[in-house]
Amino acid sequence: MHTFLYVKCNFFVHSHCADSSDSPSPPLSFPTFTMDRPLLRQMSASGCCSYSTLKAWLPILSWLPRYKLKWLQMDLLAGITVGLTTVPQALAYAEVAGLPVQYGLYSAFMGGFIYTLLGTSKDVTLGPTAIMSLLCFSVVGGQPHRAVLLTLLCGLIQAVMALLRLGFLLDFISFPVIKGFTCAAAVTIGFGQVKNILGLKDVPHQFFLEVYYTFYKIPEARIGDVVLGLLCLAVLVMLMFMKMGLGSEDVPPCSRLARKLVWAVATMRNALVVVAASLVAFSWDAYGHHVFTITGKTSQGLPPFRPPPTSDTMANGTVVSFGEIVEDFGGGLAVIPIMGLLESIAIAKAFASQNDYRIDANQELLAIGVTNIMGSFVSAYPVTGSFGRTAVNSQTGVCSPAGGIVTSVIVLLSLEFLMPVFYYIPKACLAAVIICAVAPMVDYHVVANMWRIRKLDLLPFVVTFLMSFWQVQYGIIAGVAVSGAMLLYNMARPQIKVSDHGVLVMELSSGLSFPATEHLSHIIHTQALQVSLPRSVVLDCHHVSVIDYTVISELRDLLRQFKLRDVQLVFSRLQPSVLEVLLAADLQGLRHTDSVEAALQMEGSCLNRTTEKTQENLGNLWNR
């Protein structure tokens, strides 16, 4: 008799990627195969050098042999569209990170090449994001050399996590913590751009000081920046709502053409607004009217490919060693890699579910880690998946990760040929782009949902949200600590449902582990053993799947206490694995049944016999 292993992995399914023939093309997938146990052992022995293992580490080998010419058209269109979105956003996010704007572009092109080789999602685009830029600034304070070294260290941590299959650790960061952090980050980033809308200078970056000095310096606002920034904001918001209100595609041909035109303009709104604002700034500057705060001179050309610096030199000539820099990074060296992984994997899972394919979380970790490692050699700061650009990629109809190559090429062309043009980009315009990008991250609906579903989940949300305004990494650490404390409390204080059926029936609502033993023992003692007439107890263990030595010790003591008081402790509905452990422990007086009813009948018989014996003893005394 053979045991068969059936494996089927659907990969890159999308409605835009079907052939024009009547029968849709089959999804690009790994081969379906079966194997018996001897063959499986044989493959395991040589698994390290098999083609299947190679495909697992290089997912491009799974989809590239089946790549179709029709998909090239969709990938080119998606890559160009995302590229036109990436360039202005990368410039803007470099401002959030406190770095020269070219560092945003340095960080935006490596992900497209690496993810095409290693990624398992057709939609995800890697690059600079608002959250990672904020985290980077909070750790390195806008120092380019340290930002590049941080990228290398983050990449190494992420790659090692992938190789050790540690992706499950991300599951311990709860949804309320993530939402609290993203909402606080959106507020911090958005308000941080108000000073650029107003054209203010010398405003501190610490949030509370930033709020104070922004309002304090409002009289110094520059009219040109205010007018241009508000105009850019209005245009971006208008185009965004126009795209949201396009409705169904089932319209007449003439309307369909207009709909596609509106969709294209709205999708490329960031690039169009930046270009238009730059032309306005150039026109005023050409006539000698410097009414806008502009980006200024940037480094032209591709970044040199070189190892990241392992030391730093201060303005006074003091050399800071590698160890001192790592010490300065502090907790950020743990927070940034983990938040980068969380953001990217959450995005990948969301779009995989939407477009009907699956991702490999550990392979995603590897792709992000290798991207950051290689990015550090081209002066990039830490990157992750971008929700906004991934949404554009998916909506444009990308069919494979190859679209990321097109996006990366556009970024490289911008670095090589367009850097002099970026001189005239107004900072107010980039601020408008950032504000519109982070505004949807303020999800106030989630607060109402948590209040309606489980109010206690608001505690880690609020703690993370408030603490993130002080220091971003402190907010995440505090939120995780609160979530962990709530999780441990639930383990140590499981709900115990007690009902009276002549004997007490106690049903554990969750598992039983060593933190919960004291709580269970206290309930049993107070309700069964320490009352005037001790009572028997039926312990319903249907939900108990694991038991440990601490629990065994406590149960041994409880059984002894019950025997001394001439009452019974009966276990019912034990899982086979738990029963095996209890039997191996050789507990004296252990009694168990397959159901609560059987336990009640057993105790009823014992109770009747006890009553009869008591009556007999009383009769003997009366006769005497």
Coordinates of C-alpha atoms in Angstrom, one line a residue:
M1 CA 0.0 0.0 0.0
H2 CA 1.5 3.3 -1.0
T3 CA 1.1 6.7 0.5
F4 CA 0.8 9.5 -2.1
L5 CA 1.8 13.1 -1.8
Y6 CA -0.2 15.4 -4.0
V7 CA 1.3 18.9 -4.6
K8 CA -0.3 21.6 -6.7
C9 CA 0.7 25.3 -6.6
N10 CA -1.2 27.9 -8.7
F11 CA 1.0 30.8 -9.6
F12 CA 0.3 34.1 -11.2
V13 CA -3.4 33.9 -12.1
H14 CA -4.9 37.1 -13.4
S15 CA -7.8 38.0 -15.6
H16 CA -5.7 40.2 -17.9
C17 CA -3.2 37.4 -18.7
A18 CA -5.5 35.0 -20.6
D19 CA -5.2 34.4 -24.3
S20 CA -7.6 35.9 -26.7
S21 CA -8.8 32.5 -27.6
D22 CA -12.2 31.2 -26.4
S23 CA -10.6 28.8 -23.9
P24 CA -8.6 30.6 -21.3
S25 CA -5.0 29.6 -20.9
P26 CA -4.1 27.5 -17.9
P27 CA -2.6 29.3 -15.0
L28 CA 1.2 29.4 -14.8
S29 CA 1.9 26.8 -12.2
F30 CA 4.3 24.4 -10.8
P31 CA 3.8 20.9 -12.2
T32 CA 1.4 18.5 -10.6
F33 CA 2.9 15.3 -9.6
T34 CA 2.5 12.2 -7.3
M35 CA 5.1 10.1 -5.7
D36 CA 5.2 7.1 -3.3
R37 CA 7.2 6.9 -0.1
P38 CA 10.4 5.3 -1.5
L39 CA 10.6 7.9 -4.2
L40 CA 10.0 10.6 -1.7
R41 CA 12.9 9.3 0.4
Q42 CA 15.1 9.1 -2.7
M43 CA 14.3 12.7 -3.6
S44 CA 14.9 13.9 0.0
A45 CA 18.4 12.4 -0.1
S46 CA 19.3 14.3 -3.2
G47 CA 16.9 17.3 -2.6
C48 CA 19.7 19.8 -2.1
C49 CA 20.7 19.6 -5.7
S50 CA 17.4 18.8 -7.4
Y51 CA 15.7 21.0 -9.9
S52 CA 12.6 21.3 -7.7
T53 CA 14.8 22.7 -4.9
L54 CA 16.3 25.2 -7.3
K55 CA 12.9 26.3 -8.4
A56 CA 11.9 26.8 -4.8
W57 CA 14.8 29.1 -4.3
L58 CA 14.5 30.8 -7.7
P59 CA 10.7 31.1 -8.5
I60 CA 11.6 32.7 -11.9
L61 CA 12.3 29.2 -13.1
S62 CA 8.7 28.3 -12.5
W63 CA 7.0 31.0 -14.6
L64 CA 9.7 32.1 -17.1
P65 CA 9.5 28.9 -19.3
R66 CA 5.7 29.5 -19.7
Y67 CA 6.0 33.2 -20.3
K68 CA 3.7 34.4 -23.2
L69 CA 4.2 37.3 -25.6
K70 CA 0.8 38.7 -24.7
W71 CA 2.0 39.1 -21.2
L72 CA 4.9 41.2 -22.3
Q73 CA 2.5 43.9 -23.4
M74 CA 0.7 44.0 -20.0
D75 CA 4.0 43.9 -18.1
L76 CA 5.5 46.8 -20.1
L77 CA 2.3 48.9 -19.5
A78 CA 2.3 48.1 -15.8
G79 CA 6.0 48.7 -15.5
I80 CA 5.9 52.1 -17.2
T81 CA 2.9 53.2 -15.1
V82 CA 4.5 52.1 -11.8
G83 CA 7.8 53.7 -12.9
L84 CA 6.1 57.1 -13.4
T85 CA 4.6 56.7 -9.9
T86 CA 7.8 55.5 -8.3
V87 CA 10.1 58.4 -9.4
P88 CA 8.2 61.3 -7.7
Q89 CA 7.4 59.2 -4.7
A90 CA 11.1 58.1 -4.3
L91 CA 12.2 61.7 -4.4
A92 CA 9.5 62.6 -1.8
Y93 CA 10.3 59.7 0.6
A94 CA 14.0 60.6 0.6
E95 CA 12.8 63.9 2.1
V96 CA 11.0 62.0 4.9
A97 CA 14.2 60.0 5.5
G98 CA 16.1 63.3 5.8
L99 CA 18.4 62.3 2.9
P100 CA 19.3 64.0 -0.4
V101 CA 16.5 63.3 -2.9
Q102 CA 18.8 61.1 -5.1
Y103 CA 18.9 58.5 -2.4
G104 CA 15.2 57.8 -2.9
L105 CA 16.0 56.8 -6.5
Y106 CA 19.1 54.9 -5.4
S107 CA 16.7 52.8 -3.3
A108 CA 14.0 52.4 -6.0
F109 CA 15.6 50.3 -8.7
M110 CA 17.3 47.3 -7.1
G111 CA 14.1 45.7 -5.9
G112 CA 12.7 45.3 -9.4
F113 CA 15.6 43.2 -10.5
I114 CA 16.0 41.1 -7.4
Y115 CA 12.3 40.5 -6.9
T116 CA 11.9 39.2 -10.4
L117 CA 14.3 36.4 -9.6
L118 CA 13.3 35.6 -6.0
G119 CA 9.7 36.9 -5.4
T120 CA 6.6 34.8 -5.4
S121 CA 4.0 37.5 -6.0
K122 CA 3.3 39.0 -9.5
D123 CA 2.0 42.3 -8.0
V124 CA 4.5 43.4 -5.3
T125 CA 6.9 46.2 -6.0
L126 CA 9.8 46.8 -3.6
G127 CA 11.2 50.3 -2.9
P128 CA 11.2 53.2 -0.5
T129 CA 8.0 53.7 1.4
A130 CA 6.7 56.4 3.8
I131 CA 6.9 54.1 6.9
M132 CA 10.4 52.8 6.2
S133 CA 11.6 56.3 5.5
L134 CA 10.2 57.5 8.8
L135 CA 11.8 54.6 10.6
C136 CA 15.1 55.2 8.8
F137 CA 15.2 58.8 9.9
S138 CA 14.4 57.9 13.5
V139 CA 17.4 55.6 13.6
V140 CA 20.1 57.4 11.5
G141 CA 18.9 61.0 11.7
G142 CA 19.4 61.8 8.0
Q143 CA 23.0 60.6 7.8
P144 CA 23.5 59.0 4.3
H145 CA 26.5 56.7 5.3
R146 CA 24.7 55.3 8.3
A147 CA 21.5 54.8 6.3
V148 CA 23.4 52.7 3.7
L149 CA 25.1 50.6 6.5
L150 CA 21.7 50.2 8.1
T151 CA 20.4 48.8 4.8
L152 CA 23.1 46.1 4.7
L153 CA 22.5 45.0 8.3
C154 CA 18.7 44.9 7.8
G155 CA 19.2 42.8 4.7
L156 CA 21.5 40.4 6.5
I157 CA 19.0 40.0 9.4
Q158 CA 16.1 39.4 7.0
A159 CA 18.0 36.9 4.8
V160 CA 19.1 35.0 7.9
M161 CA 15.5 34.9 9.1
A162 CA 14.5 33.5 5.8
L163 CA 17.2 30.8 5.7
L164 CA 16.3 29.8 9.3
R165 CA 12.6 29.7 8.4
L166 CA 11.8 32.3 11.1
G167 CA 8.9 33.9 9.3
F168 CA 6.5 32.6 12.0
L169 CA 7.9 35.2 14.4
L170 CA 6.0 37.9 12.6
D171 CA 2.8 36.2 13.7
F172 CA 3.4 37.5 17.3
I173 CA 2.9 41.1 16.2
S174 CA -0.9 41.6 16.4
F175 CA -3.1 43.4 14.0
P176 CA -4.0 46.2 16.6
V177 CA -0.2 46.9 17.0
I178 CA 0.3 47.1 13.2
K179 CA -2.7 49.4 12.8
G180 CA -1.7 51.6 15.7
F181 CA 1.8 52.0 14.2
T182 CA 0.6 52.7 10.7
C183 CA -2.0 55.3 11.8
A184 CA 0.6 57.1 14.0
A185 CA 3.1 56.9 11.2
A186 CA 0.6 58.4 8.8
V187 CA -0.1 61.3 11.1
T188 CA 3.6 61.9 11.8
I189 CA 4.6 61.8 8.2
G190 CA 1.6 63.8 7.0
F191 CA 2.0 66.6 9.5
G192 CA 5.8 66.6 8.9
Q193 CA 5.1 67.8 5.4
V194 CA 3.0 70.8 6.5
K195 CA 6.2 72.8 6.9
N196 CA 7.1 72.2 3.3
I197 CA 3.6 73.2 2.2
L198 CA 4.1 76.4 4.1
G199 CA 7.7 76.8 3.0
L200 CA 9.0 77.0 6.6
K201 CA 12.7 76.3 7.5
D202 CA 14.6 75.2 10.6
V203 CA 11.6 73.2 12.0
P204 CA 12.8 70.4 14.4
H205 CA 11.9 66.8 13.4
Q206 CA 10.8 65.5 16.8
F207 CA 7.0 65.3 16.5
F208 CA 5.9 67.4 19.4
L209 CA 8.5 70.1 18.8
E210 CA 7.6 70.0 15.1
V211 CA 3.9 70.7 15.9
Y212 CA 4.8 73.6 18.2
Y213 CA 7.3 75.3 15.8
T214 CA 5.1 74.7 12.7
F215 CA 2.3 76.8 14.3
Y216 CA 4.8 79.2 15.9
K217 CA 6.4 80.0 12.5
I218 CA 3.2 80.3 10.4
P219 CA 3.7 84.1 10.0
E220 CA 7.0 83.1 8.1
A221 CA 5.0 81.1 5.5
R222 CA 5.9 81.7 1.9
I223 CA 2.8 82.6 -0.3
G224 CA 4.2 80.8 -3.4
D225 CA 4.7 77.5 -1.6
V226 CA 1.3 77.7 0.2
V227 CA -0.6 78.4 -3.1
L228 CA 1.3 75.8 -5.1
G229 CA 1.1 73.1 -2.3
L230 CA -2.6 73.6 -1.8
L231 CA -3.2 73.5 -5.5
C232 CA -1.2 70.3 -5.9
L233 CA -3.2 68.8 -3.0
A234 CA -6.5 69.7 -4.6
V235 CA -5.6 68.3 -8.0
L236 CA -4.3 65.0 -6.5
V237 CA -7.4 64.6 -4.4
M238 CA -9.7 65.4 -7.3
L239 CA -7.9 62.9 -9.6
M240 CA -8.0 60.2 -6.8
F241 CA -11.8 60.6 -6.4
M242 CA -12.3 60.6 -10.2
K243 CA -10.5 57.2 -10.4
M244 CA -12.6 55.9 -7.5
G245 CA -15.8 56.9 -9.2
L246 CA -15.2 55.4 -12.6
G247 CA -17.6 52.6 -12.0
S248 CA -18.2 49.6 -14.2
E249 CA -16.5 48.9 -17.5
D250 CA -19.8 47.9 -19.1
V251 CA -20.3 51.2 -21.0
P252 CA -20.5 52.2 -24.7
P253 CA -17.3 52.3 -26.7
C254 CA -17.0 56.1 -26.7
S255 CA -17.5 56.3 -22.9
R256 CA -15.0 53.4 -22.5
L257 CA -12.3 55.4 -24.2
A258 CA -13.0 58.4 -22.0
R259 CA -13.0 56.1 -19.0
K260 CA -9.5 54.7 -19.9
L261 CA -8.2 58.2 -20.4
V262 CA -9.4 59.3 -17.0
W263 CA -8.0 56.1 -15.4
A264 CA -4.6 56.7 -17.1
V265 CA -4.4 60.3 -16.0
A266 CA -5.5 59.5 -12.5
T267 CA -3.1 56.6 -12.1
M268 CA -0.1 58.7 -13.2
R269 CA -1.3 61.7 -11.2
N270 CA 1.8 61.9 -9.0
A271 CA 4.1 62.2 -12.0
L272 CA 1.9 64.6 -13.9
V273 CA 1.5 66.9 -10.9
V274 CA 5.3 66.9 -10.2
V275 CA 6.0 67.7 -13.9
A276 CA 3.5 70.5 -14.0
A277 CA 4.7 72.0 -10.7
S278 CA 8.3 71.8 -11.9
L279 CA 7.4 73.7 -15.1
V280 CA 5.7 76.4 -13.1
A281 CA 8.8 76.7 -10.8
F282 CA 11.1 76.8 -13.8
S283 CA 9.1 79.5 -15.5
W284 CA 9.1 81.8 -12.4
D285 CA 12.8 81.1 -11.8
A286 CA 13.6 81.9 -15.4
Y287 CA 12.2 85.4 -14.9
G288 CA 14.1 85.9 -11.7
H289 CA 11.2 85.4 -9.3
H290 CA 12.3 82.8 -6.6
V291 CA 8.9 82.3 -5.1
F292 CA 9.1 78.6 -4.5
T293 CA 11.3 76.4 -2.3
I294 CA 12.8 74.0 -4.8
T295 CA 14.7 70.7 -4.4
G296 CA 18.0 72.2 -5.6
K297 CA 21.1 70.6 -6.9
T298 CA 21.2 66.8 -6.9
S299 CA 23.9 64.3 -7.9
Q300 CA 23.6 63.2 -11.5
G301 CA 24.3 59.7 -12.8
L302 CA 24.1 56.2 -11.5
P303 CA 25.4 55.5 -8.0
P304 CA 28.8 53.7 -7.8
F305 CA 28.7 50.0 -7.0
R306 CA 30.8 49.7 -3.8
P307 CA 30.6 48.1 -0.4
P308 CA 28.7 50.2 2.2
P309 CA 30.9 52.1 4.7
T310 CA 31.7 50.4 7.9
S311 CA 32.7 53.6 9.7
D312 CA 31.7 57.2 9.7
T313 CA 33.6 60.5 10.0
M314 CA 32.0 63.3 12.0
A315 CA 32.2 67.0 11.0
N316 CA 35.1 67.5 13.5
G317 CA 37.1 64.7 12.0
T318 CA 36.3 62.1 14.7
V319 CA 36.1 58.6 13.2
V320 CA 33.1 56.5 14.5
S321 CA 33.8 52.8 14.4
F322 CA 31.4 50.1 13.2
G323 CA 30.7 48.9 16.7
E324 CA 29.8 52.4 17.9
I325 CA 27.5 52.9 14.9
V326 CA 25.7 49.6 15.6
E327 CA 25.3 50.6 19.2
D328 CA 23.8 53.9 18.1
F329 CA 21.3 52.1 16.0
G330 CA 20.0 50.4 19.1
G331 CA 16.5 48.9 19.0
G332 CA 16.0 50.2 15.5
L333 CA 18.2 47.4 14.2
A334 CA 15.5 45.0 15.2
V335 CA 12.4 47.1 14.5
I336 CA 13.3 48.2 10.9
P337 CA 13.9 44.7 9.5
I338 CA 10.8 43.3 11.2
M339 CA 8.5 46.1 10.2
G340 CA 9.8 45.9 6.6
L341 CA 9.0 42.2 6.5
L342 CA 5.5 42.8 8.0
E343 CA 4.6 45.5 5.6
S344 CA 5.8 43.6 2.5
I345 CA 4.3 40.2 3.5
A346 CA 1.0 41.8 4.4
I347 CA 0.8 43.4 1.0
A348 CA 1.8 40.2 -0.8
K349 CA -0.8 38.2 1.0
A350 CA -3.5 40.7 0.4
F351 CA -3.0 40.8 -3.4
A352 CA -2.4 37.1 -3.6
S353 CA -5.8 36.5 -2.0
Q354 CA -7.4 39.1 -4.3
N355 CA -5.9 37.7 -7.5
D356 CA -6.1 34.0 -6.6
Y357 CA -2.6 32.7 -6.1
R358 CA -0.4 31.9 -3.1
I359 CA 2.9 33.3 -1.9
D360 CA 5.8 31.7 0.1
A361 CA 6.3 33.9 3.2
N362 CA 9.9 32.7 3.8
Q363 CA 10.8 33.2 0.1
E364 CA 9.4 36.8 0.4
L365 CA 11.7 37.3 3.4
L366 CA 14.7 36.2 1.3
A367 CA 13.7 38.5 -1.6
I368 CA 13.5 41.5 0.7
G369 CA 16.7 40.6 2.5
V370 CA 18.7 40.1 -0.7
T371 CA 17.3 43.4 -2.1
N372 CA 18.5 45.3 0.9
I373 CA 21.9 43.6 0.9
M374 CA 22.4 44.4 -2.8
G375 CA 20.8 47.8 -2.4
S376 CA 23.5 48.8 0.2
F377 CA 26.1 48.4 -2.6
V378 CA 24.3 51.2 -4.6
S379 CA 23.8 53.6 -1.6
A380 CA 20.1 52.6 -1.0
Y381 CA 18.4 53.0 2.4
P382 CA 16.1 50.2 3.7
V383 CA 13.1 49.3 1.4
T384 CA 10.0 47.1 1.6
G385 CA 6.8 46.5 -0.4
S386 CA 4.8 49.6 -1.3
F387 CA 1.0 49.2 -1.0
G388 CA 0.2 52.1 -3.3
R389 CA 2.6 51.1 -6.1
T390 CA 1.6 47.4 -5.7
A391 CA -2.1 48.4 -6.2
V392 CA -1.2 50.4 -9.3
N393 CA 0.8 47.4 -10.6
S394 CA -2.2 45.0 -10.0
Q395 CA -4.8 47.4 -11.4
T396 CA -2.8 47.9 -14.6
G397 CA -2.9 44.2 -15.2
V398 CA 0.7 43.0 -14.6
C399 CA 1.1 39.3 -15.4
S400 CA 4.5 38.5 -13.8
P401 CA 7.2 40.0 -11.7
A402 CA 9.0 41.1 -14.9
G403 CA 7.0 44.3 -14.7
G404 CA 9.4 45.3 -12.0
I405 CA 12.3 45.3 -14.4
V406 CA 10.6 47.9 -16.5
T407 CA 10.0 50.1 -13.4
S408 CA 13.7 49.8 -12.4
V409 CA 14.8 50.7 -15.9
I410 CA 12.7 53.9 -15.8
V411 CA 14.3 54.8 -12.4
L412 CA 17.8 54.2 -13.8
L413 CA 17.0 56.4 -16.9
S414 CA 15.8 59.1 -14.5
L415 CA 19.1 58.9 -12.6
E416 CA 21.2 59.1 -15.7
F417 CA 19.4 61.8 -17.7
L418 CA 16.8 63.6 -15.6
M419 CA 18.6 64.7 -12.4
P420 CA 19.2 68.2 -13.7
V421 CA 15.5 68.6 -14.2
F422 CA 14.8 67.5 -10.6
Y423 CA 16.5 70.7 -9.5
Y424 CA 13.3 72.6 -10.1
I425 CA 10.9 70.3 -8.3
P426 CA 9.1 72.4 -5.6
K427 CA 9.2 70.9 -2.1
A428 CA 5.6 71.9 -1.6
C429 CA 4.7 69.6 -4.5
L430 CA 6.5 66.6 -3.1
A431 CA 4.9 67.3 0.3
A432 CA 1.5 67.1 -1.4
V433 CA 2.4 63.8 -3.0
I434 CA 3.4 62.4 0.4
I435 CA 0.3 63.7 2.2
C436 CA -2.0 62.1 -0.4
A437 CA 0.0 58.8 -0.2
V438 CA -0.2 58.5 3.6
A439 CA -3.7 59.8 4.2
P440 CA -5.5 56.5 3.4
M441 CA -3.3 54.9 6.1
V442 CA -5.3 56.7 8.8
D443 CA -7.9 54.0 9.1
Y444 CA -10.4 55.3 11.6
H445 CA -12.9 52.5 10.7
V446 CA -10.6 50.0 12.5
V447 CA -11.1 51.8 15.8
A448 CA -14.9 51.5 15.5
N449 CA -14.6 47.8 14.5
M450 CA -12.4 46.9 17.4
W451 CA -14.8 48.8 19.8
R452 CA -17.7 46.8 18.4
I453 CA -16.0 43.4 18.3
R454 CA -13.6 43.3 21.2
K455 CA -12.9 46.5 23.2
L456 CA -9.8 45.1 24.9
D457 CA -7.9 45.1 21.6
L458 CA -8.0 48.8 21.7
L459 CA -5.4 48.8 24.5
P460 CA -2.4 47.7 22.4
F461 CA -3.7 49.9 19.5
V462 CA -3.8 53.0 21.7
V463 CA -0.5 52.3 23.4
T464 CA 1.2 51.8 20.1
F465 CA -0.4 54.8 18.6
L466 CA 0.5 57.2 21.4
M467 CA 4.0 55.9 22.0
S468 CA 4.9 56.2 18.3
F469 CA 4.6 59.9 18.5
W470 CA 7.5 59.9 21.0
Q471 CA 9.7 57.4 19.2
V472 CA 8.5 55.1 16.5
Q473 CA 10.4 52.1 17.7
Y474 CA 9.2 52.6 21.2
G475 CA 5.6 52.5 20.1
I476 CA 6.1 49.2 18.3
I477 CA 7.9 47.7 21.3
A478 CA 5.3 48.9 23.8
G479 CA 2.5 47.6 21.6
V480 CA 4.1 44.2 21.3
A481 CA 4.7 44.1 25.0
V482 CA 1.1 44.9 25.8
S483 CA -0.2 42.3 23.3
G484 CA 2.2 39.7 24.8
A485 CA 1.0 40.5 28.3
M486 CA -2.6 40.1 27.2
L487 CA -1.7 36.8 25.5
L488 CA 0.0 35.5 28.6
Y489 CA -2.9 36.6 30.8
N490 CA -5.3 34.6 28.7
M491 CA -3.0 31.6 28.9
A492 CA -2.7 31.9 32.7
R493 CA -6.4 32.7 33.3
P494 CA -8.4 30.5 31.0
Q495 CA -12.2 30.7 31.3
I496 CA -13.6 27.8 33.3
K497 CA -17.3 27.1 33.0
V498 CA -18.7 25.5 36.1
S499 CA -22.1 23.8 36.2
D500 CA -23.9 21.7 38.9
H501 CA -25.2 18.3 38.0
G502 CA -25.2 16.8 41.4
V503 CA -21.5 16.9 41.0
L504 CA -19.6 19.9 39.7
V505 CA -18.7 19.9 35.9
M506 CA -15.8 22.2 35.1
E507 CA -15.2 22.8 31.4
L508 CA -11.9 24.5 30.3
S509 CA -12.6 26.9 27.5
S510 CA -9.0 26.7 26.2
G511 CA -5.8 24.7 26.6
L512 CA -4.2 23.9 29.9
S513 CA -0.5 24.8 30.3
F514 CA 1.7 25.5 33.3
P515 CA 0.7 29.2 33.8
A516 CA -2.9 28.1 34.2
T517 CA -2.4 25.4 36.8
E518 CA -2.6 27.7 39.8
H519 CA -5.8 29.3 38.6
L520 CA -7.4 25.9 37.9
S521 CA -6.3 24.6 41.3
H522 CA -7.7 27.6 43.1
I523 CA -11.1 27.2 41.4
I524 CA -11.3 23.5 42.3
H525 CA -10.3 24.1 45.9
T526 CA -12.7 27.0 46.6
Q527 CA -15.7 25.4 44.9
A528 CA -15.2 21.7 45.6
L529 CA -12.7 20.9 48.3
Q530 CA -12.9 23.8 50.8
V531 CA -16.7 23.9 51.2
S532 CA -18.5 22.4 54.2
L533 CA -19.4 19.2 52.2
P534 CA -16.6 18.4 49.7
R535 CA -18.0 17.6 46.2
S536 CA -16.8 15.5 43.3
V537 CA -15.7 17.2 40.1
V538 CA -15.9 16.1 36.5
L539 CA -13.1 18.0 34.5
D540 CA -14.1 18.3 30.9
C541 CA -10.8 18.4 29.0
H542 CA -12.1 18.5 25.4
H543 CA -10.1 21.6 24.6
V544 CA -6.9 20.4 26.2
S545 CA -4.5 19.2 23.6
V546 CA -1.1 19.6 25.4
I547 CA -0.1 19.0 29.0
D548 CA 3.2 19.5 30.7
Y549 CA 5.0 18.3 33.8
T550 CA 3.9 21.2 36.0
V551 CA 0.3 20.4 35.3
I552 CA 0.9 16.7 36.0
S553 CA 2.4 17.6 39.4
E554 CA -0.6 19.7 40.3
L555 CA -3.1 17.0 39.2
R556 CA -1.3 14.5 41.3
D557 CA -1.7 16.7 44.4
L558 CA -5.4 17.4 43.5
L559 CA -6.1 13.6 43.2
R560 CA -4.6 13.1 46.7
Q561 CA -6.7 15.9 48.1
F562 CA -9.9 14.5 46.6
K563 CA -9.0 11.0 48.0
L564 CA -8.5 12.4 51.5
R565 CA -12.0 14.0 51.4
D566 CA -13.5 10.8 50.0
V567 CA -14.7 12.5 46.8
Q568 CA -13.8 11.9 43.2
L569 CA -12.0 13.9 40.4
V570 CA -12.9 12.4 37.0
F571 CA -11.4 13.4 33.7
S572 CA -13.7 13.3 30.6
R573 CA -13.2 13.7 26.8
L574 CA -9.4 13.5 27.0
Q575 CA -7.5 13.8 23.8
P576 CA -5.5 10.6 23.0
S577 CA -2.2 12.4 23.3
V578 CA -3.1 13.9 26.7
L579 CA -4.5 10.5 28.0
E580 CA -1.2 8.9 26.9
V581 CA 0.8 11.4 29.0
L582 CA -1.5 11.0 32.0
L583 CA -1.2 7.2 31.9
A584 CA 2.6 7.4 31.6
A585 CA 2.6 9.6 34.7
D586 CA 1.0 6.7 36.6
L587 CA -1.3 9.0 38.6
Q588 CA -2.9 7.2 41.6
G589 CA -6.7 7.3 41.5
L590 CA -6.8 8.5 37.9
R591 CA -10.3 8.0 36.5
H592 CA -11.4 9.0 33.0
T593 CA -14.4 8.6 30.7
D594 CA -15.1 9.3 27.0
S595 CA -18.0 11.7 27.7
V596 CA -19.3 13.9 30.4
E597 CA -22.5 11.9 30.6
A598 CA -20.6 8.7 31.4
A599 CA -18.7 10.6 34.1
L600 CA -22.0 11.8 35.6
Q601 CA -23.4 8.3 35.6
M602 CA -20.2 7.0 37.2
E603 CA -20.4 9.6 39.9
G604 CA -24.1 9.0 40.4
S605 CA -23.5 5.4 41.1
C606 CA -20.8 6.3 43.6
L607 CA -23.0 8.8 45.2
N608 CA -25.8 6.2 45.6
R609 CA -23.4 3.7 47.1
T610 CA -22.1 6.3 49.5
T611 CA -25.7 7.3 50.5
E612 CA -26.6 3.6 51.1
K613 CA -23.5 3.1 53.2
T614 CA -24.3 6.2 55.2
Q615 CA -27.9 5.0 55.9
E616 CA -26.6 1.6 56.9
N617 CA -24.2 3.1 59.4
L618 CA -27.0 5.3 60.8
G619 CA -29.2 2.2 61.1
N620 CA -26.6 0.3 63.0
L621 CA -26.1 3.1 65.4
W622 CA -29.9 3.3 66.0
N623 CA -30.2 -0.4 66.7
R624 CA -27.4 -0.1 69.3

